[in-house]
Amino acid sequence: MSGGWLTGPAGDVMVMLGLLLGSAFFSGAETAAVSANRARLEALADQGRVDARRALTLIGRMSRTLATVLVGTNLCNVGLTSFVTAVAVNVAPENGPALATIALTPIVLLFGEVLPKAFFRSRPTRILRASAATLGVADAALTPLVWLAHGTTNLLLRLARIPAEQARPAFRRDDLEMAFLFGERSARAESFEAREESETIRMAGRALVLAERTVREVMAPVPRDRMLPEDSTVGIARDRFRAVHGRFLVGVDRNFGIVGFVATKALLDLPETDPTPWQSAWTLDPDAPLDSVIQGFRRNQQSIATVRDRDGRTLGIVTAEDVFEEVVGELTAVAAAATGSPAAGPPAVGGDRRPKRPRPRN
């Protein structure tokens, strides 16, 4: 044969490029599948995006998807190696295998592994959506081989007495805490440009230990200037808002028990003589963990809660901003005043507020 092994030089090059592109696609798709943002895909799927639904299907059966991309990668690599070796032997019978190995190793490593993985990892969610249809076709075409590979793997795992499908977290809690600790130290050691990254790591570490903090540590007494009698009118509440420039007011009964809260937006378009529309207070136990408080705020659609002991005595209040501070750090006095934080108010009413313990350093 003169010029080419199968279809001439141009045909040989096209076949090799096709196999190399196939290897790159499957290699990158593996990275995209494990790195894609599932929450983002679910949001897009709820909006009716078909590509997001396909991507979610692939992620939902991750073991099969990984088997598909691994089978596809190996088929392309083996096919490319065999084809290039055959072409090289046709050109140089004695040194063909050696030449094929020397030429293919850096090409497959760079263009079939490193570059596609880096590219797919740069925008995994978007790329997985774009490639989901192609992966679905590949999954259907490679079904016999995927079943064979998957079944063989499960059989070997059973023989080794290893559960084939066992949901385990990728990282334990201690692993994450240690990662945040060393990540923050590493970022501190860098130049000025790393400060923002250090703060992000620090906030993530604080969020991780919210379950170890209690309501008692962040609750605050109710400032006197934010209290109004429960029978106050909308006009009186508006005047008080203008005076204190806060975000909420607290309605109290004759015994200074909290009956509810009202936000500024709740008074819009209401007549001055109407009674103040107090919102019922959500009650918290002082020893409740802070992570459950966040879930409670979302479940009750409220950003303020009353803290009471077992005897029903009011100890103080907790706002979403108080919990937020535990993650992002202390707010300035100006920010506290703007959000109506009790920290910026005058002497307050409300019981046994204990001093906060120092935050654990991450």
mmCIF file of C-alpha atoms in Angstrom:
data_model
loop_
_atom_site.group_PDB
_atom_site.id
_atom_site.type_symbol
_atom_site.label_atom_id
_atom_site.label_comp_id
_atom_site.label_asym_id
_atom_site.label_seq_id
_atom_site.Cartn_x
_atom_site.Cartn_y
_atom_site.Cartn_z
ATOM 1 C CA MET A 1 0.000 0.000 0.000
ATOM 2 C CA SER A 2 1.357 3.329 -0.935
ATOM 3 C CA GLY A 3 0.673 6.244 1.349
ATOM 4 C CA GLY A 4 -1.767 4.872 3.901
ATOM 5 C CA TRP A 5 -2.852 1.784 5.734
ATOM 6 C CA LEU A 6 -6.610 1.919 5.073
ATOM 7 C CA THR A 7 -7.802 4.936 3.137
ATOM 8 C CA GLY A 8 -4.676 6.900 2.394
ATOM 9 C CA PRO A 9 -2.856 9.451 4.562
ATOM 10 C CA ALA A 10 -5.828 11.814 4.851
ATOM 11 C CA GLY A 11 -8.169 9.010 5.877
ATOM 12 C CA ASP A 12 -5.696 7.677 8.432
ATOM 13 C CA VAL A 13 -5.343 11.115 10.002
ATOM 14 C CA MET A 14 -9.121 11.541 10.183
ATOM 15 C CA VAL A 15 -9.540 8.175 11.912
ATOM 16 C CA MET A 16 -6.805 8.989 14.437
ATOM 17 C CA LEU A 17 -8.262 12.432 15.155
ATOM 18 C CA GLY A 18 -11.713 10.927 15.623
ATOM 19 C CA LEU A 19 -10.446 8.379 18.133
ATOM 20 C CA LEU A 20 -8.424 11.044 19.967
ATOM 21 C CA LEU A 21 -11.448 13.350 20.161
ATOM 22 C CA GLY A 22 -13.546 10.464 21.454
ATOM 23 C CA SER A 23 -10.993 9.758 24.165
ATOM 24 C CA ALA A 24 -10.895 13.449 25.100
ATOM 25 C CA PHE A 25 -14.697 13.662 25.229
ATOM 26 C CA PHE A 26 -15.152 10.668 27.515
ATOM 27 C CA SER A 27 -12.261 11.720 29.733
ATOM 28 C CA GLY A 28 -13.671 15.224 30.152
ATOM 29 C CA ALA A 29 -17.236 13.956 30.598
ATOM 30 C CA GLU A 30 -16.109 11.946 33.605
ATOM 31 C CA THR A 31 -14.817 15.133 35.244
ATOM 32 C CA ALA A 32 -17.977 17.067 34.374
ATOM 33 C CA ALA A 33 -20.240 14.353 35.785
ATOM 34 C CA VAL A 34 -18.572 14.350 39.200
ATOM 35 C CA SER A 35 -18.107 18.144 39.358
ATOM 36 C CA ALA A 36 -21.472 19.446 38.115
ATOM 37 C CA ASN A 37 -23.663 21.513 40.441
ATOM 38 C CA ARG A 38 -26.687 19.334 41.155
ATOM 39 C CA ALA A 39 -28.669 22.170 42.757
ATOM 40 C CA ARG A 40 -28.171 24.331 39.673
ATOM 41 C CA LEU A 41 -29.262 21.491 37.399
ATOM 42 C CA GLU A 42 -32.391 20.894 39.492
ATOM 43 C CA ALA A 43 -33.292 24.580 39.282
ATOM 44 C CA LEU A 44 -32.886 24.549 35.498
ATOM 45 C CA ALA A 45 -34.865 21.320 35.221
ATOM 46 C CA ASP A 46 -37.713 22.935 37.165
ATOM 47 C CA GLN A 47 -37.688 25.684 34.522
ATOM 48 C CA GLY A 48 -38.267 23.065 31.837
ATOM 49 C CA ARG A 49 -34.720 22.742 30.485
ATOM 50 C CA VAL A 50 -34.478 19.363 28.769
ATOM 51 C CA ASP A 51 -30.673 19.330 28.782
ATOM 52 C CA ALA A 52 -30.663 19.819 32.566
ATOM 53 C CA ARG A 53 -33.042 16.882 32.989
ATOM 54 C CA ARG A 54 -30.767 14.690 30.896
ATOM 55 C CA ALA A 55 -27.777 15.754 32.977
ATOM 56 C CA LEU A 56 -29.660 14.963 36.195
ATOM 57 C CA THR A 57 -30.468 11.517 34.825
ATOM 58 C CA LEU A 58 -26.767 10.886 34.256
ATOM 59 C CA ILE A 59 -25.878 12.072 37.757
ATOM 60 C CA GLY A 60 -28.705 10.058 39.295
ATOM 61 C CA ARG A 61 -27.154 6.822 38.025
ATOM 62 C CA MET A 62 -23.564 7.845 38.586
ATOM 63 C CA SER A 63 -22.080 4.347 38.710
ATOM 64 C CA ARG A 64 -23.505 3.504 35.277
ATOM 65 C CA THR A 65 -22.431 6.877 33.864
ATOM 66 C CA LEU A 66 -18.879 6.392 35.111
ATOM 67 C CA ALA A 67 -18.833 2.893 33.664
ATOM 68 C CA THR A 68 -19.947 4.309 30.306
ATOM 69 C CA VAL A 69 -17.265 6.997 30.159
ATOM 70 C CA LEU A 70 -14.555 4.586 31.295
ATOM 71 C CA VAL A 71 -15.540 2.001 28.688
ATOM 72 C CA GLY A 72 -15.675 4.714 26.033
ATOM 73 C CA THR A 73 -12.285 6.117 27.041
ATOM 74 C CA ASN A 74 -10.619 2.719 26.973
ATOM 75 C CA LEU A 75 -12.185 1.749 23.646
ATOM 76 C CA CYS A 76 -10.963 4.964 22.042
ATOM 77 C CA ASN A 77 -7.481 4.662 23.543
ATOM 78 C CA VAL A 78 -7.095 1.009 22.586
ATOM 79 C CA GLY A 79 -8.443 1.691 19.102
ATOM 80 C CA LEU A 80 -6.131 4.678 18.658
ATOM 81 C CA THR A 81 -3.102 2.721 19.865
ATOM 82 C CA SER A 82 -3.844 -0.235 17.599
ATOM 83 C CA PHE A 83 -4.516 1.961 14.574
ATOM 84 C CA VAL A 84 -1.388 4.099 15.002
ATOM 85 C CA THR A 85 0.738 1.008 15.602
ATOM 86 C CA ALA A 86 -0.588 -0.615 12.423
ATOM 87 C CA VAL A 87 0.124 2.551 10.414
ATOM 88 C CA ALA A 88 3.613 2.813 11.911
ATOM 89 C CA VAL A 89 4.392 -0.834 11.124
ATOM 90 C CA ASN A 90 3.196 -0.280 7.556
ATOM 91 C CA VAL A 91 5.570 2.684 7.233
ATOM 92 C CA ALA A 92 8.526 1.311 9.238
ATOM 93 C CA PRO A 93 8.157 -2.437 9.799
ATOM 94 C CA GLU A 94 11.112 -2.794 12.158
ATOM 95 C CA ASN A 95 10.668 0.258 14.399
ATOM 96 C CA GLY A 96 6.915 0.793 14.000
ATOM 97 C CA PRO A 97 5.752 -0.246 17.514
ATOM 98 C CA ALA A 98 8.436 1.817 19.210
ATOM 99 C CA LEU A 99 7.680 4.875 17.081
ATOM 100 C CA ALA A 100 3.954 4.532 17.784
ATOM 101 C CA THR A 101 4.546 4.353 21.541
ATOM 102 C CA ILE A 102 6.903 7.340 21.559
ATOM 103 C CA ALA A 103 4.531 9.454 19.469
ATOM 104 C CA LEU A 104 1.271 8.482 21.158
ATOM 105 C CA THR A 105 2.215 8.756 24.832
ATOM 106 C CA PRO A 106 2.519 12.569 25.047
ATOM 107 C CA ILE A 107 -0.352 13.119 22.595
ATOM 108 C CA VAL A 108 -2.847 10.959 24.511
ATOM 109 C CA LEU A 109 -1.674 12.292 27.864
ATOM 110 C CA LEU A 110 -1.970 15.944 26.841
ATOM 111 C CA PHE A 111 -4.892 16.008 24.402
ATOM 112 C CA GLY A 112 -6.782 12.970 25.667
ATOM 113 C CA GLU A 113 -6.493 13.514 29.424
ATOM 114 C CA VAL A 114 -5.015 16.743 30.810
ATOM 115 C CA LEU A 115 -6.538 19.369 28.514
ATOM 116 C CA PRO A 116 -10.084 17.928 28.286
ATOM 117 C CA LYS A 117 -10.278 17.383 32.033
ATOM 118 C CA ALA A 118 -9.144 20.959 32.677
ATOM 119 C CA PHE A 119 -11.618 22.336 30.127
ATOM 120 C CA PHE A 120 -14.601 20.316 31.380
ATOM 121 C CA ARG A 121 -13.770 21.186 34.980
ATOM 122 C CA SER A 122 -13.819 24.926 34.182
ATOM 123 C CA ARG A 123 -17.602 24.872 33.511
ATOM 124 C CA PRO A 124 -18.775 21.384 34.493
ATOM 125 C CA THR A 125 -22.498 22.124 34.830
ATOM 126 C CA ARG A 126 -22.844 23.908 31.500
ATOM 127 C CA ILE A 127 -20.698 21.392 29.624
ATOM 128 C CA LEU A 128 -22.495 18.406 31.145
ATOM 129 C CA ARG A 129 -25.810 19.860 29.956
ATOM 130 C CA ALA A 130 -24.393 20.294 26.449
ATOM 131 C CA SER A 131 -22.917 16.791 26.330
ATOM 132 C CA ALA A 132 -25.730 14.933 28.112
ATOM 133 C CA ALA A 133 -27.454 13.903 24.872
ATOM 134 C CA THR A 134 -24.209 12.549 23.397
ATOM 135 C CA LEU A 135 -23.467 10.659 26.602
ATOM 136 C CA GLY A 136 -26.967 9.196 26.476
ATOM 137 C CA VAL A 137 -26.371 7.898 22.954
ATOM 138 C CA ALA A 138 -22.997 6.472 24.003
ATOM 139 C CA ASP A 139 -24.611 4.819 27.010
ATOM 140 C CA ALA A 140 -27.180 3.127 24.783
ATOM 141 C CA ALA A 141 -24.571 2.059 22.215
ATOM 142 C CA LEU A 142 -22.183 0.679 24.837
ATOM 143 C CA THR A 143 -24.866 -0.978 26.972
ATOM 144 C CA PRO A 144 -23.597 -4.583 26.549
ATOM 145 C CA LEU A 145 -20.034 -3.614 27.459
ATOM 146 C CA VAL A 146 -21.226 -1.401 30.322
ATOM 147 C CA TRP A 147 -23.323 -4.232 31.744
ATOM 148 C CA LEU A 148 -20.373 -6.597 31.432
ATOM 149 C CA ALA A 149 -17.983 -4.188 33.156
ATOM 150 C CA HIS A 150 -20.495 -3.262 35.852
ATOM 151 C CA GLY A 151 -21.465 -6.869 36.519
ATOM 152 C CA THR A 152 -17.861 -8.036 36.673
ATOM 153 C CA THR A 153 -17.013 -5.254 39.107
ATOM 154 C CA ASN A 154 -19.928 -6.106 41.390
ATOM 155 C CA LEU A 155 -19.012 -9.794 41.289
ATOM 156 C CA LEU A 156 -15.423 -9.091 42.297
ATOM 157 C CA LEU A 157 -16.612 -6.808 45.089
ATOM 158 C CA ARG A 158 -18.916 -9.527 46.414
ATOM 159 C CA LEU A 159 -16.090 -12.062 46.328
ATOM 160 C CA ALA A 160 -13.990 -9.603 48.323
ATOM 161 C CA ARG A 161 -16.959 -9.070 50.697
ATOM 162 C CA ILE A 162 -17.093 -5.363 49.888
ATOM 163 C CA PRO A 163 -20.581 -3.813 49.535
ATOM 164 C CA ALA A 164 -21.065 -2.838 45.894
ATOM 165 C CA GLU A 165 -23.400 0.070 46.601
ATOM 166 C CA GLN A 166 -22.859 1.722 49.938
ATOM 167 C CA ALA A 167 -23.520 5.421 50.381
ATOM 168 C CA ARG A 168 -20.611 6.948 52.236
ATOM 169 C CA PRO A 169 -19.712 10.588 52.612
ATOM 170 C CA ALA A 170 -16.670 11.611 50.637
ATOM 171 C CA PHE A 171 -15.364 13.445 53.704
ATOM 172 C CA ARG A 172 -16.077 13.067 57.383
ATOM 173 C CA ARG A 173 -16.774 16.104 59.531
ATOM 174 C CA ASP A 174 -13.262 15.986 61.007
ATOM 175 C CA ASP A 175 -11.788 15.878 57.507
ATOM 176 C CA LEU A 176 -13.681 19.013 56.493
ATOM 177 C CA GLU A 177 -12.701 20.881 59.657
ATOM 178 C CA MET A 178 -9.055 19.986 59.093
ATOM 179 C CA ALA A 179 -9.277 21.037 55.441
ATOM 180 C CA PHE A 180 -10.697 24.429 56.418
ATOM 181 C CA LEU A 181 -8.054 24.857 59.113
ATOM 182 C CA PHE A 182 -5.107 24.195 56.824
ATOM 183 C CA GLY A 183 -6.769 26.043 53.939
ATOM 184 C CA GLU A 184 -7.078 29.178 56.060
ATOM 185 C CA ARG A 185 -3.479 28.935 57.260
ATOM 186 C CA SER A 186 -2.255 28.457 53.710
ATOM 187 C CA ALA A 187 -4.234 31.463 52.492
ATOM 188 C CA ARG A 188 -2.871 33.588 55.330
ATOM 189 C CA ALA A 189 0.640 32.713 54.323
ATOM 190 C CA GLU A 190 0.077 34.036 50.823
ATOM 191 C CA SER A 191 0.215 37.630 49.630
ATOM 192 C CA PHE A 192 -2.470 40.306 49.881
ATOM 193 C CA GLU A 193 -4.450 38.754 47.009
ATOM 194 C CA ALA A 194 -5.223 35.678 49.146
ATOM 195 C CA ARG A 195 -7.065 37.549 51.904
ATOM 196 C CA GLU A 196 -10.456 37.207 50.263
ATOM 197 C CA GLU A 197 -9.963 33.471 49.865
ATOM 198 C CA SER A 198 -8.868 33.236 53.501
ATOM 199 C CA GLU A 199 -12.058 34.964 54.641
ATOM 200 C CA THR A 200 -14.182 32.606 52.537
ATOM 201 C CA ILE A 201 -12.482 29.584 54.102
ATOM 202 C CA ARG A 202 -12.955 31.067 57.554
ATOM 203 C CA MET A 203 -16.687 31.589 56.975
ATOM 204 C CA ALA A 204 -17.084 28.026 55.709
ATOM 205 C CA GLY A 205 -15.393 26.750 58.850
ATOM 206 C CA ARG A 206 -17.705 28.805 61.063
ATOM 207 C CA ALA A 207 -20.763 27.488 59.250
ATOM 208 C CA LEU A 208 -19.542 23.940 59.823
ATOM 209 C CA VAL A 209 -19.508 24.348 63.619
ATOM 210 C CA LEU A 210 -22.941 25.990 63.930
ATOM 211 C CA ALA A 211 -24.302 22.707 65.280
ATOM 212 C CA GLU A 212 -21.954 23.107 68.249
ATOM 213 C CA ARG A 213 -23.244 26.608 69.082
ATOM 214 C CA THR A 214 -26.497 27.226 70.943
ATOM 215 C CA VAL A 215 -29.186 29.902 70.893
ATOM 216 C CA ARG A 216 -28.125 31.008 74.371
ATOM 217 C CA GLU A 217 -24.801 32.208 72.946
ATOM 218 C CA VAL A 218 -26.316 34.564 70.370
ATOM 219 C CA MET A 219 -29.631 35.668 71.861
ATOM 220 C CA ALA A 220 -30.047 39.317 72.813
ATOM 221 C CA PRO A 221 -32.407 41.199 75.135
ATOM 222 C CA VAL A 222 -35.141 43.331 73.597
ATOM 223 C CA PRO A 223 -34.217 47.052 73.452
ATOM 224 C CA ARG A 224 -36.735 49.241 75.254
ATOM 225 C CA ASP A 225 -37.030 51.662 72.338
ATOM 226 C CA ARG A 226 -38.306 48.843 70.105
ATOM 227 C CA MET A 227 -41.140 47.873 72.436
ATOM 228 C CA LEU A 228 -44.733 48.950 71.843
ATOM 229 C CA PRO A 229 -47.932 48.049 73.681
ATOM 230 C CA GLU A 230 -49.834 45.337 71.864
ATOM 231 C CA ASP A 231 -52.830 47.668 71.333
ATOM 232 C CA SER A 232 -50.760 50.305 69.468
ATOM 233 C CA THR A 233 -52.070 51.591 66.149
ATOM 234 C CA VAL A 234 -50.295 51.629 62.800
ATOM 235 C CA GLY A 235 -49.679 55.359 63.169
ATOM 236 C CA ILE A 236 -47.895 54.905 66.501
ATOM 237 C CA ALA A 237 -45.782 52.096 65.047
ATOM 238 C CA ARG A 238 -44.775 54.257 62.085
ATOM 239 C CA ASP A 239 -43.744 57.094 64.388
ATOM 240 C CA ARG A 240 -41.602 54.702 66.404
ATOM 241 C CA PHE A 241 -39.952 53.355 63.250
ATOM 242 C CA ARG A 242 -39.050 56.917 62.246
ATOM 243 C CA ALA A 243 -37.535 57.523 65.674
ATOM 244 C CA VAL A 244 -35.416 54.382 65.991
ATOM 245 C CA HIS A 245 -34.675 53.692 62.298
ATOM 246 C CA GLY A 246 -34.947 49.968 62.901
ATOM 247 C CA ARG A 247 -36.214 47.042 60.884
ATOM 248 C CA PHE A 248 -38.675 45.592 63.395
ATOM 249 C CA LEU A 249 -40.682 46.437 66.512
ATOM 250 C CA VAL A 250 -41.754 44.166 69.349
ATOM 251 C CA GLY A 251 -45.287 44.071 70.712
ATOM 252 C CA VAL A 252 -45.551 43.443 74.468
ATOM 253 C CA ASP A 253 -48.435 42.940 76.879
ATOM 254 C CA ARG A 254 -48.884 44.613 80.254
ATOM 255 C CA ASN A 255 -46.420 42.198 81.840
ATOM 256 C CA PHE A 256 -43.839 42.917 79.121
ATOM 257 C CA GLY A 257 -44.351 39.515 77.593
ATOM 258 C CA ILE A 258 -43.634 39.389 73.861
ATOM 259 C CA VAL A 259 -46.785 38.883 71.799
ATOM 260 C CA GLY A 260 -45.310 39.365 68.344
ATOM 261 C CA PHE A 261 -43.182 41.336 65.921
ATOM 262 C CA VAL A 262 -43.888 43.695 63.060
ATOM 263 C CA ALA A 263 -41.611 44.713 60.192
ATOM 264 C CA THR A 264 -41.652 48.038 58.376
ATOM 265 C CA LYS A 265 -42.977 46.555 55.142
ATOM 266 C CA ALA A 266 -46.007 45.114 56.978
ATOM 267 C CA LEU A 267 -47.271 48.655 57.640
ATOM 268 C CA LEU A 268 -47.292 49.794 54.036
ATOM 269 C CA ASP A 269 -50.666 51.020 52.733
ATOM 270 C CA LEU A 270 -52.403 50.457 56.087
ATOM 271 C CA PRO A 271 -54.622 53.179 57.607
ATOM 272 C CA GLU A 272 -53.108 55.078 60.535
ATOM 273 C CA THR A 273 -55.909 54.036 62.890
ATOM 274 C CA ASP A 274 -55.709 50.297 62.203
ATOM 275 C CA PRO A 275 -54.274 48.085 64.958
ATOM 276 C CA THR A 276 -50.660 47.056 64.445
ATOM 277 C CA PRO A 277 -50.572 43.653 62.651
ATOM 278 C CA TRP A 278 -48.308 41.787 65.057
ATOM 279 C CA GLN A 279 -46.874 38.547 63.700
ATOM 280 C CA SER A 280 -46.886 35.661 66.152
ATOM 281 C CA ALA A 281 -43.535 35.023 67.761
ATOM 282 C CA TRP A 282 -41.781 31.750 66.979
ATOM 283 C CA THR A 283 -40.437 30.291 70.229
ATOM 284 C CA LEU A 284 -36.954 28.848 70.658
ATOM 285 C CA ASP A 285 -35.318 26.813 73.382
ATOM 286 C CA PRO A 286 -32.144 28.507 74.668
ATOM 287 C CA ASP A 287 -30.148 25.299 74.241
ATOM 288 C CA ALA A 288 -31.229 24.634 70.638
ATOM 289 C CA PRO A 289 -28.313 24.333 68.159
ATOM 290 C CA LEU A 290 -27.886 27.175 65.704
ATOM 291 C CA ASP A 291 -28.063 24.998 62.605
ATOM 292 C CA SER A 292 -31.621 24.004 63.559
ATOM 293 C CA VAL A 293 -32.456 27.697 64.030
ATOM 294 C CA ILE A 294 -31.555 28.399 60.405
ATOM 295 C CA GLN A 295 -33.847 25.612 59.263
ATOM 296 C CA GLY A 296 -36.589 26.929 61.561
ATOM 297 C CA PHE A 297 -36.324 30.440 60.135
ATOM 298 C CA ARG A 298 -36.815 29.047 56.666
ATOM 299 C CA ARG A 299 -39.612 26.682 57.680
ATOM 300 C CA ASN A 300 -41.566 29.345 59.592
ATOM 301 C CA GLN A 301 -40.840 32.104 57.067
ATOM 302 C CA GLN A 302 -39.692 34.381 59.893
ATOM 303 C CA SER A 303 -36.417 36.123 60.646
ATOM 304 C CA ILE A 304 -37.045 36.776 64.367
ATOM 305 C CA ALA A 305 -37.758 34.356 67.208
ATOM 306 C CA THR A 306 -38.414 34.591 70.944
ATOM 307 C CA VAL A 307 -36.232 32.647 73.367
ATOM 308 C CA ARG A 308 -38.070 31.233 76.393
ATOM 309 C CA ASP A 309 -36.995 28.880 79.155
ATOM 310 C CA ARG A 310 -38.976 25.864 80.349
ATOM 311 C CA ASP A 311 -40.990 28.030 82.724
ATOM 312 C CA GLY A 312 -42.151 30.236 79.850
ATOM 313 C CA ARG A 313 -40.021 33.185 80.933
ATOM 314 C CA THR A 314 -38.762 35.339 78.075
ATOM 315 C CA LEU A 315 -34.966 35.386 77.927
ATOM 316 C CA GLY A 316 -34.488 37.421 74.762
ATOM 317 C CA ILE A 317 -34.755 37.272 71.002
ATOM 318 C CA VAL A 318 -32.723 35.878 68.122
ATOM 319 C CA THR A 319 -32.695 37.333 64.615
ATOM 320 C CA ALA A 320 -31.439 35.907 61.367
ATOM 321 C CA GLU A 321 -28.760 38.607 61.454
ATOM 322 C CA ASP A 322 -27.464 37.235 64.770
ATOM 323 C CA VAL A 323 -26.933 33.808 63.229
ATOM 324 C CA PHE A 324 -25.506 35.411 60.097
ATOM 325 C CA GLU A 325 -22.888 37.154 62.240
ATOM 326 C CA GLU A 326 -21.747 33.798 63.570
ATOM 327 C CA VAL A 327 -20.728 32.883 60.023
ATOM 328 C CA VAL A 328 -19.434 36.136 58.524
ATOM 329 C CA GLY A 329 -18.142 37.736 61.720
ATOM 330 C CA GLU A 330 -19.209 40.744 63.750
ATOM 331 C CA LEU A 331 -20.969 43.537 61.892
ATOM 332 C CA THR A 332 -20.021 47.167 62.435
ATOM 333 C CA ALA A 333 -22.080 49.418 64.658
ATOM 334 C CA VAL A 334 -23.453 51.187 61.584
ATOM 335 C CA ALA A 335 -24.597 47.933 60.020
ATOM 336 C CA ALA A 336 -26.084 46.788 63.324
ATOM 337 C CA ALA A 337 -28.099 49.985 63.629
ATOM 338 C CA ALA A 338 -29.282 49.756 60.018
ATOM 339 C CA THR A 339 -30.583 46.222 60.500
ATOM 340 C CA GLY A 340 -32.190 46.930 63.833
ATOM 341 C CA SER A 341 -29.753 44.768 65.783
ATOM 342 C CA PRO A 342 -30.287 45.005 69.534
ATOM 343 C CA ALA A 343 -26.540 45.451 69.957
ATOM 344 C CA ALA A 344 -26.790 49.097 68.931
ATOM 345 C CA GLY A 345 -29.782 50.020 71.089
ATOM 346 C CA PRO A 346 -30.118 51.601 74.525
ATOM 347 C CA PRO A 347 -30.529 49.640 77.788
ATOM 348 C CA ALA A 348 -32.639 46.595 77.126
ATOM 349 C CA VAL A 349 -35.238 44.420 78.760
ATOM 350 C CA GLY A 350 -34.943 40.664 78.761
ATOM 351 C CA GLY A 351 -33.616 38.246 81.134
ATOM 352 C CA ASP A 352 -30.628 36.049 81.633
ATOM 353 C CA ARG A 353 -28.433 36.850 78.765
ATOM 354 C CA ARG A 354 -25.200 34.992 79.250
ATOM 355 C CA PRO A 355 -21.961 36.324 77.818
ATOM 356 C CA LYS A 356 -20.964 34.810 74.516
ATOM 357 C CA ARG A 357 -18.202 32.286 74.556
ATOM 358 C CA PRO A 358 -15.250 33.010 72.292
ATOM 359 C CA ARG A 359 -15.786 31.611 68.828
ATOM 360 C CA PRO A 360 -13.718 28.524 68.082
ATOM 361 C CA ARG A 361 -10.943 29.401 65.701
ATOM 362 C CA ASN A 362 -10.964 27.403 62.520
#
